[in-house]
Coordinates of C-alpha atoms and ligand atoms in Angstrom, one line a residue:
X27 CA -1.7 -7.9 -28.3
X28 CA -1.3 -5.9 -24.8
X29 CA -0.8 -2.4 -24.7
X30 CA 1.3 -0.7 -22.7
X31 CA 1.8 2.5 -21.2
X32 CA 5.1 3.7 -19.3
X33 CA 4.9 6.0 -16.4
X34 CA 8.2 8.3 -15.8
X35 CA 8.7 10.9 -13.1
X36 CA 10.4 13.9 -13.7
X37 CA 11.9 17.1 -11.7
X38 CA 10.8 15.6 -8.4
X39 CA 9.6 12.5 -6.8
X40 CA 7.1 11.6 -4.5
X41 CA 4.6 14.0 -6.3
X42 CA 2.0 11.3 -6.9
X43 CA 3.1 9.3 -10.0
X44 CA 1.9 6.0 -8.3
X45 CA -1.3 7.5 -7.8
X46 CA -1.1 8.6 -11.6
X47 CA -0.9 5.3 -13.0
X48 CA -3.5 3.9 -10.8
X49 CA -6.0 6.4 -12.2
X50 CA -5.3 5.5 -15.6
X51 CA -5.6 2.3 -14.3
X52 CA -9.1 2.9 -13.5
X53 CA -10.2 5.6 -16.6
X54 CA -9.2 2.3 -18.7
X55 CA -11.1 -0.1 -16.4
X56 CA -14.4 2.4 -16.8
X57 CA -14.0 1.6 -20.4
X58 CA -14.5 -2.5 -20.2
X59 CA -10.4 -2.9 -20.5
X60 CA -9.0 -5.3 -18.3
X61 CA -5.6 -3.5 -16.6
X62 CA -2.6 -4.3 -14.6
X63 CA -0.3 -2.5 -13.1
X64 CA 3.3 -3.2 -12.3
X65 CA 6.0 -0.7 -10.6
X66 CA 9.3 -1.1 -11.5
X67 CA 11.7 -0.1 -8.3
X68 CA 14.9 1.2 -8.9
X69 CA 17.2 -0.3 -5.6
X70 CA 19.3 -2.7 -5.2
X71 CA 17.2 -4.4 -2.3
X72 CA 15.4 -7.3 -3.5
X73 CA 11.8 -6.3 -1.8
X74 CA 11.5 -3.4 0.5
X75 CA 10.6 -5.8 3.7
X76 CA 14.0 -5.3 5.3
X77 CA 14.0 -1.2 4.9
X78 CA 12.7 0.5 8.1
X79 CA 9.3 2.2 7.3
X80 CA 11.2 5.5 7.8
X81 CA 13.0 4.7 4.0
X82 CA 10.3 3.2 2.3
X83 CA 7.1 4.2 4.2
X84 CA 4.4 1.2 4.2
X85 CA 5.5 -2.6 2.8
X86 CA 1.9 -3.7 1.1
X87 CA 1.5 -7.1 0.9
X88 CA -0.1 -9.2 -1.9
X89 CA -2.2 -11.7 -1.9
X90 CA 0.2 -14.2 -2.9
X91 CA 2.9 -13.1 0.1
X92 CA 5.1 -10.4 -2.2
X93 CA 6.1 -7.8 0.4
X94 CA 5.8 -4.9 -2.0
X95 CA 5.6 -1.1 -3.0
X96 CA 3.3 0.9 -1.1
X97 CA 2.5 2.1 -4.9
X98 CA 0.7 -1.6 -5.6
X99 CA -1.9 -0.2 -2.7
X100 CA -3.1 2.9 -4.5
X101 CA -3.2 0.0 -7.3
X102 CA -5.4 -2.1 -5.9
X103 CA -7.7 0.5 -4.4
X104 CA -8.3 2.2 -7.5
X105 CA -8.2 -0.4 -9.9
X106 CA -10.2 -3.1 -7.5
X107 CA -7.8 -5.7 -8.8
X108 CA -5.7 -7.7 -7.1
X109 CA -1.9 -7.3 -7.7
X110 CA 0.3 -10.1 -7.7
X111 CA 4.3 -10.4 -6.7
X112 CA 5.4 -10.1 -10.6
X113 CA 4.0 -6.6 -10.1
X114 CA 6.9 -5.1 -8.4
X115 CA 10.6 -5.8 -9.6
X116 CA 13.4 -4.4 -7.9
X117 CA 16.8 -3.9 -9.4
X118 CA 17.6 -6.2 -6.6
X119 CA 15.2 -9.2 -8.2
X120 CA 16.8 -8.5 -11.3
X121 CA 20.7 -8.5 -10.2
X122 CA 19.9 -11.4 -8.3
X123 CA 18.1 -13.7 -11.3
X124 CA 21.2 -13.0 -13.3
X125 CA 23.9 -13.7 -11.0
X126 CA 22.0 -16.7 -9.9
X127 CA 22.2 -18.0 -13.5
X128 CA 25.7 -16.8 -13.8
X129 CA 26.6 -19.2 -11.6
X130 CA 24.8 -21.5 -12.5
X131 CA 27.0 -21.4 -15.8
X132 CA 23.9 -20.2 -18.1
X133 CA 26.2 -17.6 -19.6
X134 CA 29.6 -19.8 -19.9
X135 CA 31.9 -17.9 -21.6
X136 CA 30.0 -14.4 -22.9
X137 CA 30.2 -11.2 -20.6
X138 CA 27.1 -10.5 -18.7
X139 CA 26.1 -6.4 -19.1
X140 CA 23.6 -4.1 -18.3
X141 CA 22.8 -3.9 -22.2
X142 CA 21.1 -6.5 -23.1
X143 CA 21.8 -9.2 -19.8
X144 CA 19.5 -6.5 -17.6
X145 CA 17.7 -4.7 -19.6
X146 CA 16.5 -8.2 -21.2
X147 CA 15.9 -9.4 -17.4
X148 CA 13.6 -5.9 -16.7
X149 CA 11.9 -6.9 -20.4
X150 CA 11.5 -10.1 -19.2
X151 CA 9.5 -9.2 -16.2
X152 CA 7.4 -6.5 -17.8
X153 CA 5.9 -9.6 -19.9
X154 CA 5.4 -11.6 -16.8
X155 CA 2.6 -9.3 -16.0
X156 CA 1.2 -9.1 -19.2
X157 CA 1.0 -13.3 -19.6
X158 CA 0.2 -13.8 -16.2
X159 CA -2.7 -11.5 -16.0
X160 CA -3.9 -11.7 -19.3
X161 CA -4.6 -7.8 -19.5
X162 CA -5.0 -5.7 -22.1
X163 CA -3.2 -2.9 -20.8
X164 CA -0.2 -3.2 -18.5
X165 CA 0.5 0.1 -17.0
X166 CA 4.4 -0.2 -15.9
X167 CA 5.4 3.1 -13.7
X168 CA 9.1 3.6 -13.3
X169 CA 10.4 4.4 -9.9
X170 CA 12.4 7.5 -9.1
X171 CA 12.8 10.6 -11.3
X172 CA 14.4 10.6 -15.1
X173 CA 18.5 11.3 -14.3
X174 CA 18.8 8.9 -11.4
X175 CA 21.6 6.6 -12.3
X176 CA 20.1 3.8 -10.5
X177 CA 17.1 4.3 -13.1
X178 CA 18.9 4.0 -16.3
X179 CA 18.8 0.1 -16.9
X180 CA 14.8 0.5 -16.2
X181 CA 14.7 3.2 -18.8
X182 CA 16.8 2.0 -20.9
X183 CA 14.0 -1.4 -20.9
X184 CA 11.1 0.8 -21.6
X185 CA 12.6 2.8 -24.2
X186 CA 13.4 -0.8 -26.2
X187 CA 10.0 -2.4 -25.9
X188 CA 8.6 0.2 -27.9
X189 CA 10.5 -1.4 -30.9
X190 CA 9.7 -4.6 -28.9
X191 CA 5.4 -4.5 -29.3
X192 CA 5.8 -1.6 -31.7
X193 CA 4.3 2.4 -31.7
X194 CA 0.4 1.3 -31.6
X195 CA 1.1 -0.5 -28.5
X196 CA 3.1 2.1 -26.5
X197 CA 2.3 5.0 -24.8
X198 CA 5.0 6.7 -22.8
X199 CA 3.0 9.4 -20.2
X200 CA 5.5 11.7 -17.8
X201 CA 5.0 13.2 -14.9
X202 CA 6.3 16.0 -13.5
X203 CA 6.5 19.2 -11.3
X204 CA 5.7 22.6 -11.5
X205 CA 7.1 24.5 -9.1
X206 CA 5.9 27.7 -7.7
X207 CA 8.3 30.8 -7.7
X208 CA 7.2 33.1 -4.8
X209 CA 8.8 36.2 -5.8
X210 CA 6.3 36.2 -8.9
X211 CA 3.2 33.8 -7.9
X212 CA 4.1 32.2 -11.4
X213 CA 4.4 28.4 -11.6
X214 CA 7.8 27.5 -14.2
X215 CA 8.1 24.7 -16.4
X216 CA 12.0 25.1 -17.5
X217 CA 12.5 21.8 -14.8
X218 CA 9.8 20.2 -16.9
X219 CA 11.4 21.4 -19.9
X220 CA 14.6 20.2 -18.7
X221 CA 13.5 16.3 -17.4
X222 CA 11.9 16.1 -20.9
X223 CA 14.8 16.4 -22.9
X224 CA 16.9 14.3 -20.4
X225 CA 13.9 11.7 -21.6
X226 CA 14.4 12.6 -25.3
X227 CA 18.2 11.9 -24.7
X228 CA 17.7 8.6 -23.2
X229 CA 15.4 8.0 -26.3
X230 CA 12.3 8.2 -25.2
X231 CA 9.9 10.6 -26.8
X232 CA 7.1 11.2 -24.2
X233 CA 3.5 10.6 -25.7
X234 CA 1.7 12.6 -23.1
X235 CA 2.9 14.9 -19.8
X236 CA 1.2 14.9 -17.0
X237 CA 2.1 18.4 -14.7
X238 CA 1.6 18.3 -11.2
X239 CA 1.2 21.6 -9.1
X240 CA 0.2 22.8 -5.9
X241 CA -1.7 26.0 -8.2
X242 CA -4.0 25.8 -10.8
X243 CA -2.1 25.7 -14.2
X244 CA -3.7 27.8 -17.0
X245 CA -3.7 27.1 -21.1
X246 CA -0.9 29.3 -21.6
X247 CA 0.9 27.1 -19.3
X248 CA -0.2 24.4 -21.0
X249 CA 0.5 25.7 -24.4
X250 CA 4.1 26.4 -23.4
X251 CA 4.9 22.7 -22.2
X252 CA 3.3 21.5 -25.2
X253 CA 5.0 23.7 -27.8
X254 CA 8.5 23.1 -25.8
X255 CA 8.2 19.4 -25.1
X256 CA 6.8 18.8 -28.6
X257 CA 3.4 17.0 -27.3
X258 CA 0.8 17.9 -28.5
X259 CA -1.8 20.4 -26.3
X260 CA -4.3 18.0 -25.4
X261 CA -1.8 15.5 -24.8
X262 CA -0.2 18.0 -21.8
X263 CA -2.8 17.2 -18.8
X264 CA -3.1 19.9 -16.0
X265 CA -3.5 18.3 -12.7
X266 CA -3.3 20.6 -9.6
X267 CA -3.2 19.0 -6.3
X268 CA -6.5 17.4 -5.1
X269 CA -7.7 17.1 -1.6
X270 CA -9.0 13.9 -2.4
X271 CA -7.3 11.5 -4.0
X272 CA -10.1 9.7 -5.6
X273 CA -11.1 12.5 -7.9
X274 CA -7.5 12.1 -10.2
X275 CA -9.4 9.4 -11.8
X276 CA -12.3 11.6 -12.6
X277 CA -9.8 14.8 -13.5
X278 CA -8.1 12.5 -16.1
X279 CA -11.4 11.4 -18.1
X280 CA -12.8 15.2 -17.9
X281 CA -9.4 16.1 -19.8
X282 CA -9.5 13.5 -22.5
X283 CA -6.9 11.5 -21.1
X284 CA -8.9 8.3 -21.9
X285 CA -9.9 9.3 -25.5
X286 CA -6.2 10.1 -26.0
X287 CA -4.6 6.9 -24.8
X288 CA -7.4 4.9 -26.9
X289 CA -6.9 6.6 -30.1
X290 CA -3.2 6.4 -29.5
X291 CA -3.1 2.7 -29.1
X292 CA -5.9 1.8 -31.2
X293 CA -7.8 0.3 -28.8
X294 CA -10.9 0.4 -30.4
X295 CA -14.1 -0.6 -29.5
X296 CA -14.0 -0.4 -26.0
X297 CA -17.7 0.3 -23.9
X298 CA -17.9 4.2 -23.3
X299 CA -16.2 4.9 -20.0
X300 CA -18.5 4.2 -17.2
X301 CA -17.1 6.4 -14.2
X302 CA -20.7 6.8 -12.0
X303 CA -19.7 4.4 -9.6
X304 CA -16.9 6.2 -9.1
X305 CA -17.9 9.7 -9.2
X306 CA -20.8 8.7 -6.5
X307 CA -18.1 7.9 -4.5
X308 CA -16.4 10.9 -4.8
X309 CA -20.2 12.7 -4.3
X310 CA -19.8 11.2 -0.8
X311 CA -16.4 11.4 0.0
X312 CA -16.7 15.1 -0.4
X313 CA -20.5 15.3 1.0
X314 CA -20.0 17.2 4.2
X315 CA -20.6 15.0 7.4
X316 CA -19.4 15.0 11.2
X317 CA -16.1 14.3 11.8
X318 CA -14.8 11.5 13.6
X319 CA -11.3 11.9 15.4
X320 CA -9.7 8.0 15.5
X321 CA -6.1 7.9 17.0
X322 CA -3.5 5.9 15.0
X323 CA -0.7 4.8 17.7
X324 CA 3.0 3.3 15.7
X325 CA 6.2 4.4 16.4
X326 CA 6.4 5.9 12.6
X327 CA 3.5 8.4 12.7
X328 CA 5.7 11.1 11.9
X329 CA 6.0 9.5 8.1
X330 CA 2.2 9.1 7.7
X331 CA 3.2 7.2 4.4
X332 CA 4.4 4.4 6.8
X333 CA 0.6 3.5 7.7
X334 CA -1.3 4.2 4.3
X335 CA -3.3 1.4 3.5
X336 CA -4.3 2.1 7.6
X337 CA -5.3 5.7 7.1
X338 CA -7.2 5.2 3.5
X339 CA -9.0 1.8 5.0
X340 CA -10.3 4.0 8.2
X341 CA -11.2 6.9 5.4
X342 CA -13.4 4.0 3.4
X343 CA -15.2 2.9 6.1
X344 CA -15.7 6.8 7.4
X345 CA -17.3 7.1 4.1
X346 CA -19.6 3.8 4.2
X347 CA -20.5 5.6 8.1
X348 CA -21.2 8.9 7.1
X349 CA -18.0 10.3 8.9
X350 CA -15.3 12.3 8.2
X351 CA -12.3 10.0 10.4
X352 CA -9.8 12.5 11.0
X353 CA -6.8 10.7 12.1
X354 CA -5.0 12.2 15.4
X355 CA -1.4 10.5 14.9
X356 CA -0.3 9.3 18.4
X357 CA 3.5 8.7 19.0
X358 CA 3.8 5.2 21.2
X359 CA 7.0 6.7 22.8
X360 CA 5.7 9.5 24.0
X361 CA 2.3 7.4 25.5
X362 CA 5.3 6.2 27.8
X363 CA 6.8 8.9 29.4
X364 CA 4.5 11.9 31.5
X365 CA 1.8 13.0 29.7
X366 CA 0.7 9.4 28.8
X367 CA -3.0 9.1 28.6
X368 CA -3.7 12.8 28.2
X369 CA -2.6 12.3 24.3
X370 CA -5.5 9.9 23.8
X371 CA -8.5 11.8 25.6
X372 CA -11.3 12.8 23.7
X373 CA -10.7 10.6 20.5
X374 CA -13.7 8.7 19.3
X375 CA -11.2 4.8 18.5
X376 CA -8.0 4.0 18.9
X377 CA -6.0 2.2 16.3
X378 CA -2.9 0.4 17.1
X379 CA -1.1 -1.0 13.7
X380 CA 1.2 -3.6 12.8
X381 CA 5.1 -3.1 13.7
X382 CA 8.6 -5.1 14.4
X383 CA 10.9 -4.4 17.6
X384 CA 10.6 -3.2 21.0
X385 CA 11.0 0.8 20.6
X386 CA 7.5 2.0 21.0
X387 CA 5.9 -0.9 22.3
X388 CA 5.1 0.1 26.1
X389 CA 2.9 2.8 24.7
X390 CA 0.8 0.9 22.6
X391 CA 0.3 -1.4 25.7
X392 CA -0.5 1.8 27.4
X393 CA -3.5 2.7 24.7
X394 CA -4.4 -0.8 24.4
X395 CA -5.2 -0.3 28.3
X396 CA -7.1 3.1 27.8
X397 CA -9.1 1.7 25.2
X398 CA -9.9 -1.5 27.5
X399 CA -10.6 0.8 30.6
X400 CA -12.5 3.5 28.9
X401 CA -14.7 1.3 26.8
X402 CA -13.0 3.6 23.7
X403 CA -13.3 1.2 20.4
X404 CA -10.2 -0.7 19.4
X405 CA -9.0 -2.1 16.7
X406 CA -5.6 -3.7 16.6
X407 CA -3.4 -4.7 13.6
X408 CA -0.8 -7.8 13.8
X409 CA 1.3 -6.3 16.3
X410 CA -1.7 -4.2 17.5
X411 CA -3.7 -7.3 18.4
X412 CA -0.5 -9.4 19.9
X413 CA 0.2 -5.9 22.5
X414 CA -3.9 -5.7 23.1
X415 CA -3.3 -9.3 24.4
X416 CA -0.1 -8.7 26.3
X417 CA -2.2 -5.7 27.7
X418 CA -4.6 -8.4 28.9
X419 CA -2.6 -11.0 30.4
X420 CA -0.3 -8.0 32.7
X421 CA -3.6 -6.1 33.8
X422 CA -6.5 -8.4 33.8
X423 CA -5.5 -11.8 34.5
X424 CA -2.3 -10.4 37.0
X425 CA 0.3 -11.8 34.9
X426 CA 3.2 -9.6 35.5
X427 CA 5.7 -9.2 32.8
X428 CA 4.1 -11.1 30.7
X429 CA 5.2 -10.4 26.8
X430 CA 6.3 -11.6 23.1
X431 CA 9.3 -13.6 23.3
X432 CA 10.0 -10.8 20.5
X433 CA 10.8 -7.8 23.3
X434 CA 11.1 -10.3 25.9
X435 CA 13.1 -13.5 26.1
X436 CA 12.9 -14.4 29.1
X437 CA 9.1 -13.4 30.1
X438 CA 7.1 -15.4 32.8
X439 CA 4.7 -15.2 30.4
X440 CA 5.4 -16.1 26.9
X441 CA 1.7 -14.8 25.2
X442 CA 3.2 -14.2 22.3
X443 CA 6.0 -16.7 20.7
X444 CA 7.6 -17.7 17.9
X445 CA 6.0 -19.5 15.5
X446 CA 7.0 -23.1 15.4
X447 CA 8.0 -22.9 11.5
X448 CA 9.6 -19.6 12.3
X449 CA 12.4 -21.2 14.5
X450 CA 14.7 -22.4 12.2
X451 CA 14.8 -19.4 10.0
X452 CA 17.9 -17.2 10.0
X453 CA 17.5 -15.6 6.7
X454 CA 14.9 -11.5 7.6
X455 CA 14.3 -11.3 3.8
X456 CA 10.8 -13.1 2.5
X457 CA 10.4 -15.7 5.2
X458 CA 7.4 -14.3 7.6
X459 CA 4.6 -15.7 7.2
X460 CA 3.2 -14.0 4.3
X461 CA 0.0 -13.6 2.0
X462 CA -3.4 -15.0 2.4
X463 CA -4.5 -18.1 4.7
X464 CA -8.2 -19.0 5.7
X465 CA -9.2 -17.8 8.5
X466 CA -12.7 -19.0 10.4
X467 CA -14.7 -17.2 12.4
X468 CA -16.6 -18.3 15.6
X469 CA -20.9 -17.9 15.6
X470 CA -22.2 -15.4 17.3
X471 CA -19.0 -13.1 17.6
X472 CA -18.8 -9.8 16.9
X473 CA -16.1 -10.4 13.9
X474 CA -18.5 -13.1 12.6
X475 CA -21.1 -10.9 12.9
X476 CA -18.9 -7.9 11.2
X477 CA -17.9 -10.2 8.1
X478 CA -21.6 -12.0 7.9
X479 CA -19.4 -15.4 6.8
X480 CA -18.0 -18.1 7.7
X481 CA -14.2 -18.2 6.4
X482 CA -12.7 -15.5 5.5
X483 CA -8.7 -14.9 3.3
X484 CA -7.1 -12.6 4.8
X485 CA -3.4 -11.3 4.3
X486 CA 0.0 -11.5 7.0
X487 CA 2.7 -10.7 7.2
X488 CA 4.2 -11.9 10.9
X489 CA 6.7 -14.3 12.8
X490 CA 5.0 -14.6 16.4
X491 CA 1.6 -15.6 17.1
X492 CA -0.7 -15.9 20.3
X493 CA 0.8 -19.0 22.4
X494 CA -1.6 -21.6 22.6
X495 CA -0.9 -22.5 26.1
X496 CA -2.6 -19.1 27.8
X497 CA -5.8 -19.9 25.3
X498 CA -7.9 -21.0 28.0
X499 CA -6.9 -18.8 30.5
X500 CA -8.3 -15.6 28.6
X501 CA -11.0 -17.5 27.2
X502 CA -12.5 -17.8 30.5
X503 CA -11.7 -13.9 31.5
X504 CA -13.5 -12.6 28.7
X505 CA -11.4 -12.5 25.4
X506 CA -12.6 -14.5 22.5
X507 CA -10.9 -16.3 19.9
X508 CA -12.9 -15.2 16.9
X509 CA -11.0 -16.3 14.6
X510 CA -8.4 -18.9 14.2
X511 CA -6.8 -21.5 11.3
X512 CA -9.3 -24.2 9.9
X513 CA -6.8 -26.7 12.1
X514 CA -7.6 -24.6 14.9
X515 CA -3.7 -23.9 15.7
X516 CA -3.2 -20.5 14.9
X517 CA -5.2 -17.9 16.9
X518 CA -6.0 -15.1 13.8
X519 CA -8.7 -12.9 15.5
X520 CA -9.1 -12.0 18.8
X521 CA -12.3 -10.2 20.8
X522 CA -13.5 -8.9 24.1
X523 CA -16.8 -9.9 25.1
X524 CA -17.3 -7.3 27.5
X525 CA -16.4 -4.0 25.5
X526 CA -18.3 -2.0 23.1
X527 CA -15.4 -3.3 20.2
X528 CA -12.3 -4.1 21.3
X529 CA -11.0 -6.6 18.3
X530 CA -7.4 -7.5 17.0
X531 CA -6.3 -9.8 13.8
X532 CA -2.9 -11.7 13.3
X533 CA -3.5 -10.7 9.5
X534 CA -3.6 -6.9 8.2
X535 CA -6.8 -6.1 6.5
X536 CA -6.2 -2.5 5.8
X537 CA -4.6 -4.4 2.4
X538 CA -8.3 -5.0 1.6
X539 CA -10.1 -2.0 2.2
X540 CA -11.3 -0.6 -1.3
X541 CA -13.0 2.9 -1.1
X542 CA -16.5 1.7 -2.2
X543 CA -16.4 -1.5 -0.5
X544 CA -15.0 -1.1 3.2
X545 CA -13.4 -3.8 5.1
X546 CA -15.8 -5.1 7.4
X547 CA -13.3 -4.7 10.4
X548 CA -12.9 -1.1 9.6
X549 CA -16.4 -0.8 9.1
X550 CA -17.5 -2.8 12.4
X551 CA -14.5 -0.6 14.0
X552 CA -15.7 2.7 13.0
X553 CA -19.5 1.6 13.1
X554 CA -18.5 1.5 17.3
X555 CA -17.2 5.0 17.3
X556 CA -20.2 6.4 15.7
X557 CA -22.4 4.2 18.3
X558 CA -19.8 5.6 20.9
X559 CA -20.3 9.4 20.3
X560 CA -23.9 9.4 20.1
Ligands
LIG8 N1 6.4 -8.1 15.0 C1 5.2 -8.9 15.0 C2 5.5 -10.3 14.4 O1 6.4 -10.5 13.6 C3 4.1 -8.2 14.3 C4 4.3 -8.1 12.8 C5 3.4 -7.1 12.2 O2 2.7 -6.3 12.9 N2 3.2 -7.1 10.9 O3 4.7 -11.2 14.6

């Protein structure tokens, strides 16, 4: 029988409920338990691959081509599993199914309602994951804070498959805020108070509370939530804000939070928790060692959220490297006007990462040229390897105005187009190309040499590609095709020969980077820096 456990957020959101889940994620993997985790999102969009970055921060992509929650990335990198598309439902995909069948005539002559039509939809889906995976804990985290109207059908879900699987095979955990009152120093928990009795009268009785805080939170604190919320003390977890990440896991298993959820849901017999791995990566993470300053150039940098899986897989590979990567976030408009190149001097790699639309893009063509020039290590994401090539063509083979057919119609020269399969497509929702493809990689290059095989999956998410018909040209000025599709049609990797590291991929593999296992891009990329500065 799976288990599950239900993540809610209370008082506020956005204070780390996705990384919450993913550390019980991993406090149950320690323990031999095989885990999954899904998200359930509470908008009406179907997936969040049409919302700007600036709504939604970074869309992670699966490996079977779901454009997702950033949430499923702090899922994969602290769980080490890979999530698939059933893991994140949307309101939308839910709406959507049912109206589909609705007119489809599955529901001739009853009234479709949000009791039991959607909440038997958002059940539906919850046991997807569990089948699919074959898990024996499912950890589902609700989107959005307890009292948001768009959260009610979700709740409403939850609070039924406990009578669904039964009491021994739910756990309902909440997290929630305490915020600090300057006037006194004190933290206050009457909003936790308050979000835990809107729970209680949506008919959910929370199992465990999880507080969040900027400040340390003492027993007495902890005694008051517990003898208010009617959860027992050890059941009330602390958990002050960390300045890294990866030690939640570690925080939850020093509190008990493992033993609790085990005894709770009888899952008995499980191996004793096994966190070394992890804590030795923690050791290192918070070992002291140089810093290494790497500029991130997007148009978003002002929402760092909107480049996570970026930053974390540069912060892995600083790790595997001995370096503390600081990013220095670089905004591509302002690369264009004035002060141009002065915002990049001094920083040890340049990173320029994926993105859609013309805003922004002369600048990164501008650090894709500083990099080149300056012999400063690059590494380009999807659009980040499509501008280093643009870059190319304008600069080094004298091809003025050349461009993607994506900013520029009309170009002289079309290096970047359209994919062939991409032309017919009207519809912007789900139809890039998306998930993993082969890609192989060329003896005796560096990105063969960085990834020490052959043929490598690697994730995408992209319409336009490097046109075919300017191949030879920059194979013979000095860029390499590293990498490309078994059939030798689609250029996936791309390399100077003459530059300490100057690499780009079609594909994003910042969605593979797992704190103790680097991806070797990152690693080659950040490997250059260090080789740089010394
Ligand atoms: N806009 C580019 C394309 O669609 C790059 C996409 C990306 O960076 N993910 O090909």
């Amino acid at each position: 029988m799976t288990k599950y456990i239900f993540c809610t957020g209370g008082v506020v959101s956005s204070v780390g409920k996705g990384v919450t889940a993913a550390a019980i994620g991993r406090v149950l993997k320690a323990r031999g338990l095989r885990v999954s985790i899904q998200k359930l999102d509470p908008y009406l969009n179907v997936d969040p691959g049409t919302m700007s970055p600036y709504e939604h921060g970074e869309v992670f992509v699966t490996e079977d081509g779901a454009e997702t929650d950033l949430d499923l990335g702090h899922y994969e990198r602290f769980t080490d599993e890979n999530m698939v598309r059933a893991c994140n439902v949307t309101t939308g995909q839910v709406y959507n199914e049912i109206l589909t069948r609705e007119r489809r005539g599955d529901f001739l002559g009853k009234t479709i309602q949000v009791v039991p039509h959607v909440t038997n939809e958002i059940k539906r889906r919850i046991g997807l994951v569990a089948k699919n995976s074959g898990a024996d804990v499912v950890i589902v985290e609700v989107g959005g804070t307890v009292g948001d109207i768009e959260a009610m059908p979700h709740l409403e879900a939850i609070r039924q498959m406990r009578k669904d699987v039964g009491r021994d095979n739910s756990f309902y955990c909440h997290v929630t805020f305490l915020p600090l009152v300057g006037a006194t120093g004190e933290v206050k928990t009457k909003p936790t108070q308050h979000s835990v009795r809107d729970l209680r009268g949506l008919g959910i009785r929370p199992d465990a509370i999880i507080l969040r805080s900027d400040m340390p939170i003492d027993d007495d604190i902890r005694e008051k939530v517990a003898m208010f919320c009617d959860v027992d003390n050890e059941a009330v977890l602390p958990m002050p804000t960390v300045s890294n990440l990866y030690e939640v896991p570690l925080a939850l298993e020093r509190l008990g939070f493992g033993d609790l959820i085990c005894a709770r849901l009888h899952l008995n017999g499980p191996a004793a928790s096994d966190l070394s791995e992890w804590s030795a990566l923690v050791d290192r993470v918070n070992a002291p060692k140089p810093s290494l300053e790497v500029a991130i150039v997007g148009k978003y940098v002002e929402l760092h959220d909107a480049y996570i899986s970026v930053r974390e897989a540069l912060f892995h590979a600083g790790i595997a490297n001995d370096r503390n990567v600081e990013v220095r976030w670089v905004n591509s408009e302002a690369l264009e006007h004035g002060e141009g190149d002065a915002l990049l001097a001094g920083v040890g790699g340049i990173v320029v990462p994926g993105g859609f639309g013309y805003r922004g893009i002369e600048g990164k063509i501008r650090a894709a040229q500083f990099a080149r020039e300056h012999d400063v290590p690059y590494l380009g994401l999807c659009l980040g390897m499509q501008v280093m090539c643009i870059e190319y063509a304008r600069n080094v083979l004298k091809m003025p105005g050349a461009n993607s057919t994506e900013f520029n119609h009309s170009t002289p020269y079309p290096i970047i187009d359209l994919m062939v399969d991409q032309r017919d497509i009207s519809d912007m929702g789900g139809t890039m190309r998306l998930g993993v493809y082969p890609c192989h990689l060329k003896e005796g290059s560096k990105a063969r040499a960085a990834y020490g095989q052959e043929i490598v999956q690697e994730r995408h998410r992209h319409r336009w590609e490097f046109n075919n018909a300017f191949r030879k040209a920059f194979s013979e000025a000095g860029m390499t095709f590293s990498g490309v599709s078994p059939d030798d049609k689609l250029v996936e990797i791309s390399e100077l020969r003459d530059h300490i590291f100057m690499m780009g991929s079609q594909f994003h593999p910042e969605f593979k980077s797992r704190p103790n296992r680097p991806h070797p891009m990152f690693n080659a990329f950040i490997e250059a820096c260090v080789e740089k500065a010394t």
